[in-house]
Coordinates of C-alpha atoms and ligand atoms in Angstrom, one line a residue:
Chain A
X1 CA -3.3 11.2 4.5
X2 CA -6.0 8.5 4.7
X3 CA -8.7 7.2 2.3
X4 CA -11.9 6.0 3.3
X5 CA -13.0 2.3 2.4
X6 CA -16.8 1.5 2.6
X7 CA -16.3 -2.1 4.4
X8 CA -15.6 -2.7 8.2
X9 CA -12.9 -4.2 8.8
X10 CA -14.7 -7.5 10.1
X11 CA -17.9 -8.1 9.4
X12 CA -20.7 -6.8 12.1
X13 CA -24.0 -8.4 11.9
X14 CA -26.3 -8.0 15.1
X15 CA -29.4 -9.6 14.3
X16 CA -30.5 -8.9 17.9
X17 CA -30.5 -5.7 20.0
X18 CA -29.2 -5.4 23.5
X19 CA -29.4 -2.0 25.0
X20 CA -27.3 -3.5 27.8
X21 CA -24.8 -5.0 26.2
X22 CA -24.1 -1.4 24.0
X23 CA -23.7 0.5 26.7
X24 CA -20.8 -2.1 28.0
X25 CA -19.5 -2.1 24.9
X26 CA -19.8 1.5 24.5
X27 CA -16.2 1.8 26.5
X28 CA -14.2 0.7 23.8
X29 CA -15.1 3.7 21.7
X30 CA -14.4 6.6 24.1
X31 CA -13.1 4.8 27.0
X32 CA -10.0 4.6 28.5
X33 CA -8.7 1.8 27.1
X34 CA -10.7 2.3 23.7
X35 CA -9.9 2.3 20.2
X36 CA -10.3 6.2 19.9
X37 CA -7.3 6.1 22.5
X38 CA -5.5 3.8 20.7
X39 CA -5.5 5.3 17.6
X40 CA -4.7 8.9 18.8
X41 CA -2.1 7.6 20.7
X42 CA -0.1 5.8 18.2
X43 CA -1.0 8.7 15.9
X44 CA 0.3 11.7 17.9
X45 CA 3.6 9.5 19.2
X46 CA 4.7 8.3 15.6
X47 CA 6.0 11.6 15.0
X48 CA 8.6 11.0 17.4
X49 CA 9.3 7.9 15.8
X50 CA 13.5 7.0 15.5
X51 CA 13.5 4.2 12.7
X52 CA 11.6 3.7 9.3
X53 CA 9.8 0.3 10.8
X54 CA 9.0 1.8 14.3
X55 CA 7.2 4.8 12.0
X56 CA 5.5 2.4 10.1
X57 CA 4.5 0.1 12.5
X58 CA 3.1 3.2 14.8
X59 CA 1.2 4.9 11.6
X60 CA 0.2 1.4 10.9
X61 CA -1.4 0.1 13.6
X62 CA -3.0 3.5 14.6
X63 CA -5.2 3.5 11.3
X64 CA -6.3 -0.3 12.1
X65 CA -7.4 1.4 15.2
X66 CA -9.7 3.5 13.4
X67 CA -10.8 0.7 11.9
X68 CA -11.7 -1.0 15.1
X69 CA -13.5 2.3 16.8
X70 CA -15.6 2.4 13.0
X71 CA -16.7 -1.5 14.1
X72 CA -17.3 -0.9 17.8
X73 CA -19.5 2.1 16.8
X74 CA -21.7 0.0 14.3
X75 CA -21.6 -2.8 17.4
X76 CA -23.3 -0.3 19.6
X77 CA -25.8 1.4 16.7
X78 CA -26.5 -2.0 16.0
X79 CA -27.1 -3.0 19.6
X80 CA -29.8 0.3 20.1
X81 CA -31.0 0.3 17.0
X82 CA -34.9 1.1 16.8
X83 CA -35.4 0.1 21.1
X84 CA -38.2 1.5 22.5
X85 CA -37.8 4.2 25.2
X86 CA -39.5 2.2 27.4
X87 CA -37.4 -0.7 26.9
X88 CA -34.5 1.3 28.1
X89 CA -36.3 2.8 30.9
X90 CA -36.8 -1.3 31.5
X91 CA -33.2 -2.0 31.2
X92 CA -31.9 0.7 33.4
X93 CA -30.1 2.6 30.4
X94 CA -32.2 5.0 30.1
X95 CA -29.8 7.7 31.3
X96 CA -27.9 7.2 28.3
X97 CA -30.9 7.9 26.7
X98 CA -31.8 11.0 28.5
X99 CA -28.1 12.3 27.4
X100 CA -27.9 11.1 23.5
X101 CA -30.7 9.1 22.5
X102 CA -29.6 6.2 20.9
X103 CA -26.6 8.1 19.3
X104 CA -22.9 6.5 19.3
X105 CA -21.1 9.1 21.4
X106 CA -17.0 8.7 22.4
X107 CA -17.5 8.0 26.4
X108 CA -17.1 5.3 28.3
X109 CA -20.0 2.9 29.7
X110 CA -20.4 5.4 32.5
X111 CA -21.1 8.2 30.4
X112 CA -17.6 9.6 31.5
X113 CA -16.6 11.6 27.8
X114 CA -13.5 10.7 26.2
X115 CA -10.6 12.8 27.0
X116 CA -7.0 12.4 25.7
X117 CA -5.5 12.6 29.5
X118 CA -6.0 8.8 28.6
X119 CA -3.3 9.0 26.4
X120 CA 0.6 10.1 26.2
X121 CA 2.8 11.0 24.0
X122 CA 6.1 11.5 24.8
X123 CA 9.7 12.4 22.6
X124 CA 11.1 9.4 24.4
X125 CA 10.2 6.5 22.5
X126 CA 10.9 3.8 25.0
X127 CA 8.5 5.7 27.2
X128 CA 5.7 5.5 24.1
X129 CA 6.5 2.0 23.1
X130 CA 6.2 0.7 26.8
X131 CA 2.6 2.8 27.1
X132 CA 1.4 1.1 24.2
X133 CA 2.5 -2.7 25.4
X134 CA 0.3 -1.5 28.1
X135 CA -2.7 -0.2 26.9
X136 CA -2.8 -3.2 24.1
X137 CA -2.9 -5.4 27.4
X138 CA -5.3 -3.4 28.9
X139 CA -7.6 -3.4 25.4
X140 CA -7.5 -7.0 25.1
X141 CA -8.3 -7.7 29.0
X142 CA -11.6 -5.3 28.3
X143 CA -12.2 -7.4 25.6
X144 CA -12.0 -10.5 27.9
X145 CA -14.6 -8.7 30.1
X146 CA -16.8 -7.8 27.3
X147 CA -16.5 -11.4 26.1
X148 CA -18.2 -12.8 29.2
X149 CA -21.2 -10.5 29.0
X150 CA -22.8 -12.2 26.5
X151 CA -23.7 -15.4 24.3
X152 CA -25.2 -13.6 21.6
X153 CA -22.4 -15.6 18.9
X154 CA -23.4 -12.2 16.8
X155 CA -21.7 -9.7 19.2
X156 CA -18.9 -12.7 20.4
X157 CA -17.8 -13.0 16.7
X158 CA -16.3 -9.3 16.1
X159 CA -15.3 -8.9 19.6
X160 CA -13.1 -11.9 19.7
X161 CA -11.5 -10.3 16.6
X162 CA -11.0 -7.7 18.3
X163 CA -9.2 -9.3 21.3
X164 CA -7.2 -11.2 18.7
X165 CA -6.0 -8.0 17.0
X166 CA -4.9 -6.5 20.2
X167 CA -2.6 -9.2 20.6
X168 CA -0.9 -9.2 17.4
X169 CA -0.4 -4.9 18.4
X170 CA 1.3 -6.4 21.2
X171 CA 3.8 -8.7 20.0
X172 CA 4.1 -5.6 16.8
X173 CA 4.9 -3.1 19.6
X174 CA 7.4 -5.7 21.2
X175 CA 9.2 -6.2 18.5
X176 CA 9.3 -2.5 18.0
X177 CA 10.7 -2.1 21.3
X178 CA 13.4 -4.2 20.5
X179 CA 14.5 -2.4 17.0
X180 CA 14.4 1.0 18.9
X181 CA 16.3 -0.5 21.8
X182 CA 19.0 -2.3 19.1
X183 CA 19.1 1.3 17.0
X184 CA 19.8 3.5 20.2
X185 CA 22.4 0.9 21.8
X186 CA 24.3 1.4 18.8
X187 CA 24.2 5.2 18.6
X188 CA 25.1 5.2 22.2
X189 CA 22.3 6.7 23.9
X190 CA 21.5 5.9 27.6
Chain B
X1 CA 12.4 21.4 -5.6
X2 CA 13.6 17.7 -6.3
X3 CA 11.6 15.7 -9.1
X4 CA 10.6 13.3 -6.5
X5 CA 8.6 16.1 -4.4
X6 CA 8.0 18.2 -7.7
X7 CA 5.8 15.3 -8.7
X8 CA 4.3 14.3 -5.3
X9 CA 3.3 17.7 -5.5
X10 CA 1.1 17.4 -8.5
X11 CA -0.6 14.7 -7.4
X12 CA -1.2 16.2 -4.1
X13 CA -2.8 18.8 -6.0
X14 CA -4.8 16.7 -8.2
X15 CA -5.9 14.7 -5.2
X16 CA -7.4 17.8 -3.5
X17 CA -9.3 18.5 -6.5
X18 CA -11.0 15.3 -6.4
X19 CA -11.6 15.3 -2.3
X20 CA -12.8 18.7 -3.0
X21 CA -15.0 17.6 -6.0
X22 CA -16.3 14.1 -3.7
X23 CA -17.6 16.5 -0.6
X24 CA -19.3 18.5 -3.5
X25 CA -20.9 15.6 -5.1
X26 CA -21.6 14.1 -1.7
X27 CA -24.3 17.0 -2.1
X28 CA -25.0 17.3 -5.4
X29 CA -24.8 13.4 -6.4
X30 CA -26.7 14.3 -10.0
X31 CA -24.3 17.3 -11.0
X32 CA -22.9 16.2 -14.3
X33 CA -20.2 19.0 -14.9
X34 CA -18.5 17.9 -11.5
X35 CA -18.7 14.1 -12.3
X36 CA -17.4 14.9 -15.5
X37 CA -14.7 17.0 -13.6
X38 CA -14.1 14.6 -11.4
X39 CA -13.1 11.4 -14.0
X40 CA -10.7 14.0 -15.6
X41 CA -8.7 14.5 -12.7
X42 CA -8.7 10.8 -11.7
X43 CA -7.4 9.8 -14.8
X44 CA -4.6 12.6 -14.0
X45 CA -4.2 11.4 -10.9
X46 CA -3.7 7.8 -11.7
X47 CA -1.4 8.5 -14.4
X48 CA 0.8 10.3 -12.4
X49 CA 0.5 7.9 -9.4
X50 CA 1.9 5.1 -12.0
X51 CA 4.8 7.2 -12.8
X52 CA 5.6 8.2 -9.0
X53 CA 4.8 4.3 -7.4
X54 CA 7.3 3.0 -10.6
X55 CA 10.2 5.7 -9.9
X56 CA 9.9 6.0 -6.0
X57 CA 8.0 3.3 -4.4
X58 CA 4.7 3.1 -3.0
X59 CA 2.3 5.5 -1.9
X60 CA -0.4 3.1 -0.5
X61 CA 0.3 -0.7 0.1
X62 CA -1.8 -1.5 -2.7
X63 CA 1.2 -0.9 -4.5
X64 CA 3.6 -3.9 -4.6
X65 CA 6.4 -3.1 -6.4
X66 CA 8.8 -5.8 -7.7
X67 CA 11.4 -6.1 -5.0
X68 CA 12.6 -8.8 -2.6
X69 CA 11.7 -5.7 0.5
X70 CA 9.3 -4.5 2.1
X71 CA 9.6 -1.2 0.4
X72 CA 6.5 0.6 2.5
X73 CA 8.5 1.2 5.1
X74 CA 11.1 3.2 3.7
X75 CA 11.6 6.9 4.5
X76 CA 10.7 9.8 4.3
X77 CA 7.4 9.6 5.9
X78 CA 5.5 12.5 5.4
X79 CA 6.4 14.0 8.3
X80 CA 10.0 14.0 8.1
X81 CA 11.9 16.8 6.9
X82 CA 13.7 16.2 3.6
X83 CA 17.0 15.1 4.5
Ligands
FE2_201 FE1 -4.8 -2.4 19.3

């Protein structure tokens, strides 16, 4: 079971709001390559799990993930925090508005609501480990994106931590592949 | 009912009465009686946390205990099925 600690994971200071900017961001919470995602997937799949590290490194990673959707949701609080209707209406993100106010809500920047058909989980570990090489790719290169949205060094600071975790999940879930790979060639499994 | 799952068990249940006794003070942050409740079973808790971490390895990773391995890692997971 999980505990909650009252600290981010990284700090996340926004001294400036940018409706804009939120809404881009917005994706990585309830997205499809988003940190909701992440964390349900390696969640759901570490059930099916074959070794004690691939268990660990699944359970592990998908709570950091949590982590990461708490500081991308205080990102885009921070980012609406107190804007004047008008200001959206200014912007052009006054749909969001129209929808939830200045709420953090899991959907992607186009308002699209998260859904797990973003995710799989599958008995076949292979299959899981490969999805999750994937989707840590696909994190970090929305990160990348994100990253050259903005020079505000406030929102560049937590995002490029961001990017920097999703690599380390990437070389984790590599080696992972490898252990499950070593541990089924010697049970002969094909 | 092994000792190691006999005694898991009785934290498990001491945790619940603290989670239980948090969402209640969540809503009642001046009620007395349940603080005072509430330091009881965390000293219960913690004792028998001690006792399980020492005999069976750790619970959290805040545990370290006094090995050359990684011990976290080790099974059963919580969703294994006793072997
Ligand atoms: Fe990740």
């Amino acid at each position: 079971m999980w505990y909650y600690e009252k600290k981010t994971q990284y700090p996340v200071r926004i001294r400036k709001p940018d409706p804009r900017m939120a809404i881009n961001i917005l994706t990585q919470y309830g997205g499809p390559n988003g940190e909701l995602a992440a964390s349900l997937r390696y969640l759901s799949q570490r059930f099916s799990m074959p070794t004690k590290e691939t268990k660990a490194i699944l359970n592990d990673i998908g709570t950091e993930e949590l982590a990461h959707l708490e500081m991308i949701g205080s990102m885009v609080h921070q980012l609406m925090d107190k804007v004047s209707p008008q200001e959206l209406e200014k912007l052009h993100v006054d749909t969001m508005y129209a929808v939830h106010g200045r709420a953090v809500f899991p959907s992607d920047s186009n308002g699209v609501p998260f859904t797990a058909a973003y995710i799989e989980s599958m008995e076949d570990p292979i299959a899981n480990l490969n999805e999750d090489l994937a989707a840590e790719q696909k994190a970090r290169a929305t990160y990348e994106y994100l990253l050259k949205m903005t020079d505000d060094p406030d929102v560049i600071d937590p995002l490029r931590f961001l990017r920097e975790r999703e690599v380390v999940h990437y070389q984790r879930f590599g080696e992972a592949l490898r252990i499950v790979q070593e541990t089924m060639g010697k049970k002969k499994f094909y | 009912m092994d000792e190691r799952t006999n005694l898991l068990e009785q934290i498990m249940a001491y945790d619940f009465v603290l989670y239980d006794l948090q969402l209640f003070l969540d809503t009642h942050p001046s009620d007395g009686n349940a603080l005072r409740d509430y330091k009881m079973a965390l000293e219960q808790s913690e004792n028998l946390r001690r006792q399980y971490q020492a005999k069976y390895g750790p619970l959290t990773t805040r545990y370290l205990p006094n090995t050359t391995c990684w011990q976290w890692v080790n099974d059963p997971w919580p969703w294994n099925k006793e072997a």
